[in-house]
Coordinates of C-alpha atoms and ligand atoms in Angstrom, one line a residue:
M1 CA -79.3 128.0 -64.3
I2 CA -77.4 126.4 -61.4
I3 CA -77.3 122.6 -61.1
V4 CA -77.3 121.1 -57.6
V5 CA -75.5 117.8 -57.6
D6 CA -77.3 115.5 -55.2
F7 CA -74.9 113.3 -53.1
G8 CA -77.8 112.2 -50.9
S9 CA -78.0 114.8 -48.2
Q10 CA -81.2 115.2 -46.3
T11 CA -81.1 118.9 -47.2
T12 CA -80.3 118.8 -50.9
H13 CA -83.8 119.7 -51.9
L14 CA -83.7 122.6 -49.5
I15 CA -80.8 124.0 -51.5
G16 CA -83.0 124.0 -54.5
R17 CA -85.8 125.6 -52.6
R18 CA -83.6 128.4 -51.3
L19 CA -82.3 129.1 -54.8
R20 CA -86.0 129.2 -55.9
E21 CA -86.7 131.7 -53.2
I22 CA -84.0 134.0 -54.5
G23 CA -85.2 133.6 -58.1
V24 CA -82.4 131.3 -59.3
I25 CA -83.5 128.6 -61.7
N26 CA -82.0 125.3 -60.6
Q27 CA -82.1 121.7 -61.2
I28 CA -81.2 118.8 -58.9
V29 CA -79.2 116.2 -60.7
D30 CA -77.5 112.9 -59.7
P31 CA -73.7 112.9 -59.8
E32 CA -73.8 110.2 -62.5
N33 CA -75.7 112.6 -64.8
I34 CA -73.6 115.8 -64.6
S35 CA -72.2 115.3 -68.1
D36 CA -75.8 115.8 -69.5
H37 CA -75.8 119.3 -68.1
I38 CA -72.3 120.8 -68.4
Q39 CA -72.7 121.6 -72.1
D40 CA -75.8 123.6 -71.4
K41 CA -75.1 127.3 -72.4
N42 CA -77.3 128.4 -69.5
L43 CA -75.3 126.7 -66.9
K44 CA -73.8 129.4 -64.7
G45 CA -72.9 127.5 -61.5
I46 CA -72.6 124.1 -59.8
I47 CA -73.4 123.3 -56.2
L48 CA -72.2 120.0 -54.8
S49 CA -74.5 119.0 -52.0
G50 CA -73.8 117.2 -48.7
G51 CA -74.3 113.5 -48.4
P52 CA -73.9 110.5 -46.1
G53 CA -70.8 109.0 -47.8
D54 CA -67.1 109.2 -47.0
A55 CA -65.3 111.1 -49.8
Y56 CA -62.0 109.3 -49.2
K57 CA -63.4 105.8 -49.8
E58 CA -62.8 104.1 -53.1
D59 CA -66.4 103.7 -54.0
A60 CA -67.5 107.2 -52.8
L61 CA -69.8 109.2 -55.0
T62 CA -67.7 111.9 -56.8
V63 CA -67.4 114.1 -59.8
D64 CA -64.9 114.2 -62.7
R65 CA -62.0 116.6 -62.2
S66 CA -62.9 118.3 -65.5
I67 CA -65.9 120.1 -64.0
F68 CA -63.5 122.3 -62.1
N69 CA -61.9 123.5 -65.3
L70 CA -65.1 124.7 -67.0
N71 CA -64.7 128.3 -65.8
I72 CA -68.0 127.8 -64.0
P73 CA -68.1 128.6 -60.3
V74 CA -68.5 125.7 -58.0
L75 CA -69.7 125.7 -54.3
G76 CA -69.3 122.5 -52.4
I77 CA -71.4 122.1 -49.2
C78 CA -70.3 119.6 -46.5
Y79 CA -69.6 116.4 -48.4
G80 CA -69.5 118.5 -51.5
Q81 CA -66.6 120.5 -50.0
Q82 CA -64.9 117.2 -49.2
V83 CA -65.3 116.0 -52.8
I84 CA -63.6 119.2 -54.0
A85 CA -60.7 118.6 -51.7
Q86 CA -60.4 115.0 -52.5
V87 CA -60.6 115.4 -56.3
L88 CA -58.2 118.4 -56.4
G89 CA -55.5 116.8 -54.3
G90 CA -56.3 118.0 -50.8
G91 CA -57.1 115.6 -47.9
V92 CA -60.3 114.4 -46.2
T93 CA -60.3 112.4 -43.0
P94 CA -62.7 111.4 -40.3
G95 CA -63.0 114.4 -37.9
K96 CA -61.9 114.1 -34.3
K97 CA -65.4 114.7 -33.3
K98 CA -68.7 114.3 -35.2
E99 CA -70.6 117.5 -35.2
F100 CA -74.4 117.8 -35.4
G101 CA -75.6 121.2 -34.5
P102 CA -74.5 124.8 -34.2
A103 CA -71.0 126.1 -34.4
E104 CA -69.5 129.6 -34.7
L105 CA -67.7 130.4 -37.9
R106 CA -64.9 133.0 -37.9
I107 CA -64.2 134.7 -41.2
T108 CA -60.5 134.6 -41.6
Q109 CA -60.2 136.2 -45.0
D110 CA -62.3 138.5 -47.2
S111 CA -64.3 136.7 -49.8
P112 CA -67.2 137.6 -52.1
L113 CA -68.9 134.6 -50.7
F114 CA -69.1 136.3 -47.3
D115 CA -69.7 139.8 -48.5
F116 CA -72.9 140.5 -46.7
C117 CA -72.0 142.7 -43.7
H118 CA -69.0 143.7 -41.7
I119 CA -69.1 140.9 -39.2
E120 CA -66.3 138.7 -38.1
K121 CA -68.2 135.7 -36.9
F122 CA -71.7 134.1 -37.2
N123 CA -73.5 130.9 -36.3
V124 CA -73.6 128.0 -38.7
W125 CA -75.1 124.6 -38.7
M126 CA -72.9 121.5 -39.0
N127 CA -73.9 117.9 -39.7
H128 CA -70.8 115.8 -40.5
G129 CA -68.3 113.2 -39.3
D130 CA -65.5 113.7 -41.9
E131 CA -63.7 117.0 -42.7
V132 CA -61.1 118.5 -45.0
S133 CA -57.7 117.9 -43.5
S134 CA -55.4 119.6 -46.1
L135 CA -56.1 122.2 -48.8
P136 CA -55.8 121.4 -52.5
H137 CA -53.4 123.6 -54.5
G138 CA -54.6 127.1 -55.1
F139 CA -57.0 127.2 -52.1
T140 CA -56.9 129.3 -49.0
T141 CA -58.9 129.2 -45.8
I142 CA -61.7 131.8 -45.6
G143 CA -63.4 130.6 -42.4
K144 CA -62.7 128.5 -39.3
T145 CA -64.5 127.2 -36.3
D146 CA -63.1 126.1 -33.0
T147 CA -62.9 122.5 -34.1
I148 CA -62.5 122.8 -37.9
P149 CA -59.5 124.6 -39.5
Y150 CA -60.9 124.4 -43.0
A151 CA -64.6 125.2 -42.4
A152 CA -64.7 127.5 -45.5
I153 CA -62.2 127.4 -48.3
A154 CA -61.8 129.2 -51.6
D155 CA -59.8 129.3 -54.8
E156 CA -60.9 132.8 -55.7
E157 CA -59.2 132.8 -59.0
R158 CA -61.0 129.7 -60.3
K159 CA -64.2 130.7 -58.3
L160 CA -64.2 127.4 -56.4
Y161 CA -65.7 127.4 -52.9
G162 CA -66.1 124.8 -50.2
I163 CA -68.0 125.1 -46.9
Q164 CA -68.3 122.5 -44.3
F165 CA -71.6 123.9 -42.9
H166 CA -75.1 124.1 -44.4
P167 CA -76.2 127.5 -45.7
E168 CA -79.5 126.1 -46.8
V169 CA -80.9 125.5 -43.3
V170 CA -82.6 128.4 -41.6
H171 CA -80.4 128.3 -38.5
T172 CA -77.2 129.1 -40.4
Q173 CA -77.2 132.9 -40.0
F174 CA -76.7 134.6 -43.3
G175 CA -77.2 131.2 -45.1
L176 CA -79.5 132.8 -47.7
D177 CA -77.0 135.6 -48.1
I178 CA -74.2 133.1 -48.8
L179 CA -76.3 131.5 -51.5
K180 CA -77.2 134.9 -53.0
N181 CA -73.5 135.8 -53.0
F182 CA -72.7 132.5 -54.8
A183 CA -75.4 133.4 -57.4
R184 CA -73.7 136.8 -57.9
I185 CA -70.3 135.0 -58.3
C186 CA -72.1 133.0 -61.0
A187 CA -73.1 136.3 -62.6
L188 CA -76.7 135.9 -61.7
E189 CA -78.8 138.5 -60.1
P190 CA -80.7 137.0 -57.1
K191 CA -84.1 138.5 -56.1
D192 CA -86.6 137.5 -53.5
Q193 CA -89.6 135.6 -54.9
P194 CA -92.7 135.6 -52.7
M195 CA -95.3 132.8 -53.3
T196 CA -98.3 134.3 -55.0
T197 CA -102.0 133.4 -55.5
E198 CA -101.3 133.1 -59.3
F199 CA -98.7 130.4 -58.5
I200 CA -101.2 128.4 -56.5
E201 CA -104.0 128.9 -59.0
G202 CA -101.5 127.4 -61.5
L203 CA -101.1 124.4 -59.3
I204 CA -104.8 123.9 -59.1
A205 CA -105.1 124.3 -62.9
D206 CA -102.3 121.6 -63.2
I207 CA -104.4 119.2 -61.1
K208 CA -107.5 119.8 -63.2
E209 CA -105.5 119.2 -66.4
S210 CA -103.7 116.0 -65.3
V211 CA -106.9 114.4 -63.8
G212 CA -109.3 115.2 -66.7
G213 CA -112.6 113.4 -66.3
A214 CA -111.4 110.7 -63.9
Q215 CA -112.7 110.1 -60.4
V216 CA -110.5 111.0 -57.5
I217 CA -110.5 109.9 -53.9
G218 CA -108.4 111.6 -51.2
A219 CA -106.8 110.3 -48.0
L220 CA -107.8 113.0 -45.5
S221 CA -106.2 112.7 -42.1
G222 CA -107.2 116.1 -40.8
G223 CA -103.6 117.2 -40.6
V224 CA -102.4 120.3 -42.3
D225 CA -100.9 118.6 -45.4
S226 CA -103.7 116.3 -46.3
S227 CA -106.3 119.0 -45.5
I228 CA -104.7 121.5 -47.8
A229 CA -104.0 118.9 -50.5
C230 CA -107.6 117.7 -50.4
L231 CA -108.9 121.3 -50.5
M232 CA -106.8 122.1 -53.5
V233 CA -108.2 119.0 -55.3
H234 CA -111.7 119.9 -54.1
R235 CA -111.2 123.3 -55.7
A236 CA -110.0 121.7 -58.9
M237 CA -112.3 118.8 -59.3
G238 CA -115.5 119.5 -57.3
D239 CA -117.9 116.5 -57.4
Q240 CA -115.3 114.3 -59.1
F241 CA -113.5 114.2 -55.8
T242 CA -114.4 112.2 -52.6
P243 CA -112.3 112.8 -49.5
V244 CA -112.0 109.7 -47.3
Y245 CA -111.1 109.7 -43.7
I246 CA -110.1 106.4 -42.3
D247 CA -110.6 106.0 -38.6
S248 CA -107.7 103.8 -37.8
G249 CA -108.3 103.9 -34.0
L250 CA -104.9 105.5 -33.8
M251 CA -106.1 109.1 -33.7
R252 CA -106.3 111.6 -30.9
E253 CA -109.4 112.1 -28.7
G254 CA -112.4 113.5 -30.6
E255 CA -110.5 113.8 -33.9
T256 CA -113.0 112.1 -36.2
D257 CA -116.1 114.1 -35.2
E258 CA -114.2 117.4 -35.2
L259 CA -112.9 116.8 -38.7
Q260 CA -116.2 116.0 -40.2
K261 CA -117.7 119.1 -38.7
V262 CA -114.9 121.5 -39.8
F263 CA -115.0 120.4 -43.5
K264 CA -118.8 120.4 -43.7
Q265 CA -119.3 123.8 -42.0
N266 CA -116.4 125.6 -43.7
Y267 CA -116.2 124.1 -47.2
D268 CA -119.4 122.1 -47.7
M269 CA -117.2 119.1 -48.2
E270 CA -118.8 115.8 -47.4
V271 CA -116.0 113.6 -45.9
K272 CA -116.6 109.9 -46.0
I273 CA -115.7 108.2 -42.7
V274 CA -114.5 104.6 -42.9
H275 CA -114.3 102.8 -39.6
A276 CA -111.3 100.4 -39.7
E277 CA -110.2 100.5 -36.1
K278 CA -110.3 96.7 -35.7
Q279 CA -108.5 96.0 -39.0
F280 CA -105.6 98.2 -37.9
L281 CA -105.3 96.8 -34.4
D282 CA -105.5 93.2 -35.6
N283 CA -102.7 93.9 -38.1
L284 CA -100.5 95.5 -35.5
K285 CA -101.0 92.8 -32.9
G286 CA -97.7 92.0 -31.2
V287 CA -95.6 94.1 -33.5
T288 CA -92.9 96.1 -31.7
D289 CA -90.4 97.2 -34.5
P290 CA -91.1 100.8 -35.4
E291 CA -90.4 100.4 -39.1
Q292 CA -92.6 97.3 -39.3
K293 CA -95.4 99.2 -37.6
R294 CA -95.1 102.0 -40.1
K295 CA -95.1 99.6 -43.0
I296 CA -98.1 97.7 -41.7
I297 CA -100.1 100.9 -41.1
G298 CA -99.2 102.2 -44.5
K299 CA -100.3 98.9 -46.1
T300 CA -103.5 98.8 -44.1
F301 CA -104.3 102.4 -45.1
I302 CA -103.7 101.6 -48.7
D303 CA -105.8 98.4 -48.6
V304 CA -108.7 100.3 -47.1
L305 CA -108.3 103.2 -49.5
Q306 CA -108.1 100.8 -52.5
E307 CA -111.4 99.3 -51.4
E308 CA -112.9 102.8 -51.3
A309 CA -111.3 103.6 -54.7
D310 CA -112.8 100.5 -56.2
K311 CA -116.3 101.5 -54.9
K312 CA -115.9 104.9 -56.6
D313 CA -114.1 103.6 -59.6
A314 CA -111.4 106.1 -58.9
T315 CA -108.2 106.5 -60.9
F316 CA -106.4 108.8 -58.6
L317 CA -105.6 108.9 -54.9
V318 CA -104.7 112.3 -53.3
Q319 CA -102.1 112.2 -50.6
G320 CA -100.8 115.1 -48.5
T321 CA -97.1 114.0 -49.0
I322 CA -94.7 116.9 -48.5
Y323 CA -91.0 117.1 -49.2
P324 CA -89.6 116.1 -45.8
D325 CA -91.7 112.9 -46.0
V326 CA -90.1 112.1 -49.4
I327 CA -86.6 112.8 -48.3
E328 CA -86.8 111.0 -44.9
S329 CA -88.1 107.9 -46.7
A330 CA -85.1 108.0 -49.0
G331 CA -87.2 109.2 -51.9
T332 CA -84.2 110.5 -53.8
K333 CA -81.4 108.3 -55.2
H334 CA -78.6 108.8 -52.7
A335 CA -80.4 109.7 -49.5
K336 CA -80.5 107.2 -46.6
N337 CA -83.8 106.0 -45.2
I338 CA -84.4 107.6 -41.8
K339 CA -88.0 106.5 -41.3
S340 CA -90.6 105.2 -43.7
H341 CA -93.2 107.9 -43.6
H342 CA -96.4 105.9 -44.1
N343 CA -97.5 107.8 -47.1
V344 CA -94.2 107.1 -49.0
G345 CA -92.2 104.2 -47.8
G346 CA -95.0 101.8 -47.1
L347 CA -96.7 101.9 -50.4
P348 CA -97.0 98.6 -52.2
K349 CA -95.6 98.3 -55.7
D350 CA -98.8 96.9 -57.2
M351 CA -101.1 99.8 -56.2
K352 CA -103.9 100.2 -58.7
V353 CA -104.7 103.8 -58.1
M354 CA -102.3 106.6 -59.3
L355 CA -101.0 109.0 -56.7
L356 CA -101.8 112.6 -56.9
E357 CA -99.5 114.5 -54.5
P358 CA -99.9 118.3 -55.1
L359 CA -97.6 119.2 -52.2
R360 CA -94.8 116.8 -52.8
N361 CA -92.2 119.5 -53.6
F362 CA -93.0 121.8 -50.7
Y363 CA -92.0 122.2 -47.1
K364 CA -94.5 122.7 -44.3
D365 CA -94.1 126.5 -44.1
E366 CA -94.7 126.7 -47.8
V367 CA -97.7 124.5 -47.5
R368 CA -99.0 126.8 -44.8
T369 CA -98.5 129.8 -47.0
I370 CA -100.4 128.0 -49.8
G371 CA -103.2 127.4 -47.3
T372 CA -103.3 131.0 -46.2
L373 CA -103.3 132.2 -49.9
L374 CA -106.2 129.8 -50.4
K375 CA -107.9 131.7 -47.6
L376 CA -108.1 128.7 -45.3
P377 CA -108.6 129.6 -41.7
K378 CA -105.7 129.4 -39.2
E379 CA -107.4 126.5 -37.5
I380 CA -106.3 124.4 -40.5
T381 CA -103.2 126.1 -41.8
H382 CA -101.6 126.3 -38.4
R383 CA -102.7 123.0 -37.0
H384 CA -99.9 121.1 -35.5
P385 CA -98.8 118.2 -37.7
F386 CA -100.0 114.7 -36.7
P387 CA -98.1 111.7 -38.2
G388 CA -99.9 109.4 -40.6
P389 CA -99.2 106.3 -38.4
G390 CA -100.8 108.2 -35.5
L391 CA -100.5 107.2 -31.9
A392 CA -99.0 103.8 -32.9
I393 CA -95.6 105.5 -33.2
R394 CA -96.0 107.2 -29.9
I395 CA -96.4 103.9 -28.1
I396 CA -93.1 102.2 -27.7
G397 CA -93.6 98.5 -28.0
D398 CA -96.8 96.8 -29.2
V399 CA -100.0 98.7 -29.6
T400 CA -103.1 97.7 -27.6
Q401 CA -106.4 99.3 -27.0
S402 CA -105.6 99.9 -23.3
K403 CA -102.3 101.6 -24.1
L404 CA -104.1 103.8 -26.7
E405 CA -106.6 104.9 -24.1
I406 CA -104.0 105.8 -21.5
L407 CA -102.0 107.8 -24.1
R408 CA -105.1 109.5 -25.4
R409 CA -106.1 110.7 -22.0
A410 CA -102.6 112.0 -21.2
D411 CA -102.2 113.6 -24.6
T412 CA -105.5 115.5 -24.2
I413 CA -104.2 117.0 -21.0
V414 CA -101.0 118.1 -22.7
T415 CA -102.7 119.7 -25.7
T416 CA -105.4 121.4 -23.5
E417 CA -102.9 122.9 -21.1
I418 CA -100.6 124.1 -24.0
H419 CA -103.7 125.7 -25.6
H420 CA -104.7 127.4 -22.4
A421 CA -101.2 128.7 -22.0
G422 CA -101.5 130.3 -25.5
L423 CA -98.5 128.4 -26.8
D424 CA -100.1 126.6 -29.8
E425 CA -98.6 128.9 -32.4
K426 CA -95.1 129.1 -30.8
L427 CA -94.8 125.3 -31.0
W428 CA -94.4 123.1 -34.0
Q429 CA -95.8 120.1 -32.2
V430 CA -96.6 119.0 -28.7
F431 CA -97.7 115.6 -27.6
A432 CA -97.4 112.7 -25.1
I433 CA -95.6 109.4 -25.6
Y434 CA -96.4 106.1 -23.9
T435 CA -92.8 105.0 -23.1
G436 CA -93.7 101.4 -22.1
I437 CA -91.4 101.9 -19.0
K438 CA -92.9 101.0 -15.6
T439 CA -91.5 102.7 -12.5
T440 CA -92.1 102.6 -8.8
G441 CA -94.1 105.3 -7.2
V442 CA -96.1 106.0 -4.1
R443 CA -99.8 106.6 -4.0
G444 CA -101.8 107.1 -0.8
D445 CA -99.1 105.5 1.3
N446 CA -99.0 102.5 -1.0
R447 CA -96.4 101.4 -3.4
A448 CA -97.4 101.9 -7.0
Y449 CA -95.9 100.5 -10.1
G450 CA -97.1 102.4 -13.0
E451 CA -96.5 103.8 -16.5
T452 CA -94.2 106.6 -17.6
I453 CA -95.5 109.2 -20.0
A454 CA -93.0 111.4 -21.8
L455 CA -93.8 114.9 -23.1
R456 CA -92.4 116.2 -26.3
A457 CA -92.7 119.9 -27.4
V458 CA -90.6 121.2 -30.3
E459 CA -90.1 124.4 -32.1
S460 CA -89.2 124.3 -35.8
L461 CA -89.6 126.0 -39.1
D462 CA -89.2 123.3 -41.7
V463 CA -88.8 120.2 -39.4
M464 CA -85.6 119.1 -41.1
S465 CA -84.3 120.3 -37.7
S466 CA -86.0 121.3 -34.5
N467 CA -85.3 122.3 -30.9
F468 CA -87.1 121.1 -27.8
A469 CA -89.2 123.9 -26.4
K470 CA -88.1 125.6 -23.2
L471 CA -91.5 125.4 -21.7
P472 CA -92.1 127.2 -18.4
W473 CA -91.5 125.0 -15.3
D474 CA -94.9 125.9 -13.9
L475 CA -96.6 124.7 -17.0
L476 CA -94.7 121.5 -17.1
E477 CA -95.5 120.9 -13.4
K478 CA -99.2 121.6 -14.1
I479 CA -99.3 119.1 -16.9
S480 CA -97.4 116.5 -14.9
V481 CA -99.6 116.8 -11.8
R482 CA -102.8 116.6 -14.0
I483 CA -101.5 113.5 -15.8
V484 CA -100.5 111.5 -12.7
T485 CA -103.7 112.6 -10.9
E486 CA -106.2 112.0 -13.7
V487 CA -104.6 109.1 -15.6
T488 CA -104.1 106.8 -12.6
E489 CA -102.2 104.2 -14.6
V490 CA -99.4 106.7 -14.9
N491 CA -97.1 107.5 -12.0
R492 CA -94.2 109.3 -13.7
V493 CA -93.9 112.1 -16.3
V494 CA -90.6 113.0 -18.1
Y495 CA -89.7 115.8 -20.5
D496 CA -87.8 115.1 -23.7
I497 CA -85.0 117.6 -24.0
T498 CA -83.5 116.3 -27.3
N499 CA -83.0 118.4 -30.4
K500 CA -83.4 117.1 -34.0
P501 CA -80.8 116.1 -35.1
P502 CA -79.8 113.8 -33.6
G503 CA -83.3 112.9 -32.2
T504 CA -86.3 112.9 -34.5
V505 CA -89.5 114.6 -33.5
E506 CA -91.5 111.4 -33.1
W507 CA -89.9 108.7 -31.0
E508 CA -90.4 106.0 -33.6
Ligands
XMP1 P1 -89.6 113.1 -37.5 O1 -90.1 112.2 -36.4 O2 -89.2 112.4 -38.7 O3 -90.9 113.9 -37.9 O4 -88.6 114.1 -37.0 C1 -90.9 115.0 -38.7 C2 -92.4 115.4 -38.9 O5 -93.1 114.5 -39.7 C3 -94.2 113.9 -38.9 N1 -94.2 112.5 -39.2 C4 -95.0 111.9 -40.1 N2 -95.9 112.5 -40.9 N3 -96.4 110.3 -41.8 C5 -96.7 111.6 -41.7 O6 -97.6 112.1 -42.4 C6 -95.4 109.7 -41.1 O7 -95.2 108.5 -41.2 C7 -94.7 110.6 -40.2 N4 -93.7 110.3 -39.3 C8 -93.4 111.5 -38.7 C9 -93.8 114.2 -37.4 O8 -95.0 114.3 -36.6 C10 -93.1 115.6 -37.6 O9 -94.0 116.6 -37.7

């Protein structure tokens, strides 16, 4: 087993997942609890994760020096590398430049960590402000970038390694190979582990066992995650399960009817539709702060669901929470809150129903694989994600019926044109945003003062990071012309060219 010490990085869990993918048993532990694990005879390696802290500060999260003398290999990633340097007598300082994004790593010395092919340089992904400024005794540099002299360091004799970049994210070339090599350094034999039907049947059996004879209701939004979570529970529980779809009035055009039809036709699943449009809009009246909006929406969802649960005498509530929702809502001890995903951060403490979240440990691409193995059609498994708080977080400022209508009409044009261009599968998500900015324009020889709609189209694999899509100009022009012509309240369309990080996918 390898333990992954969690200093609060957004991607700690991803390290665990990558290790799982190469068949390495691992456990994520908080730095305070390392001592509970180091006596374990099965412990073969330690990975120190990244994290938001500054390793040189007095109150920084750290590890005891003794863990480096156990004769167990250690790999420090980002903040983890800085912890190694700090604890073993090297230096850590704020970098000259904060780096969020790609960099090119040049291998400067042979190392078993980089023993994957005969290349001299490869692309890595950076996400840091601080950096190692001097090496601890016994260490040498094994890789550099243009900006970082100690981007990869090693004490080969003691099998201690530190890398400033993140091997766990998909856009670090050879990232998985680096983790495989570290496993080999730990005397483990990595092997690729595909997700299988048996594994999923096991998850369904787990649901059945944990629920027993209780009644279950499910929060079905029609998105990939909640659809797959609800279908798993439907498979496990049959009539004991009632999927509930709350029409919050914050959905896309035609969403409610479509959803009811798809589930009835394909799965003979009766979805209960609850109309709560007025309740949501009343609660959101005048609210402009994004976090407050998210929390209000989360609370309203839960209130409505709790009412439905009471009617059914349900003990469990199914939610399609997936791992990025948990991590971005600071669901692990040392992670910082980026956004309160409505199905995690906004839940009240006194909820009466118990949550059943079968997908809580998985990333979106894993969820899609689960769906495919469950023989769900592509129209569900490859649907673009839609956020729980809906169009409310795509309207900057307060949410009103008239803004929702403008946004819906613009959004339908965007999604229709992307669909016609055959780009649905290439994109992770595509949508319109009501920016709340009015600008001057000209219409039929008259001055116009109208709304600005922004377009967002992103490509991603696991949404911890994503790139804006380089859509063809002709297509962007077609969308823009259609919006300003057909949605007359709008006289300007802009395209968002920000990657994540630093931008998030949704604007709020
Ligand atoms: P961000 O904006 O955090 O979005 O980069 C990452 C992915 O999550 C979706 N998203 C949400 N999904 N509840 C959800 O179920 C939420 O509150 C929420 N906020 C963002 C977003 O659409 C993207 O796919």
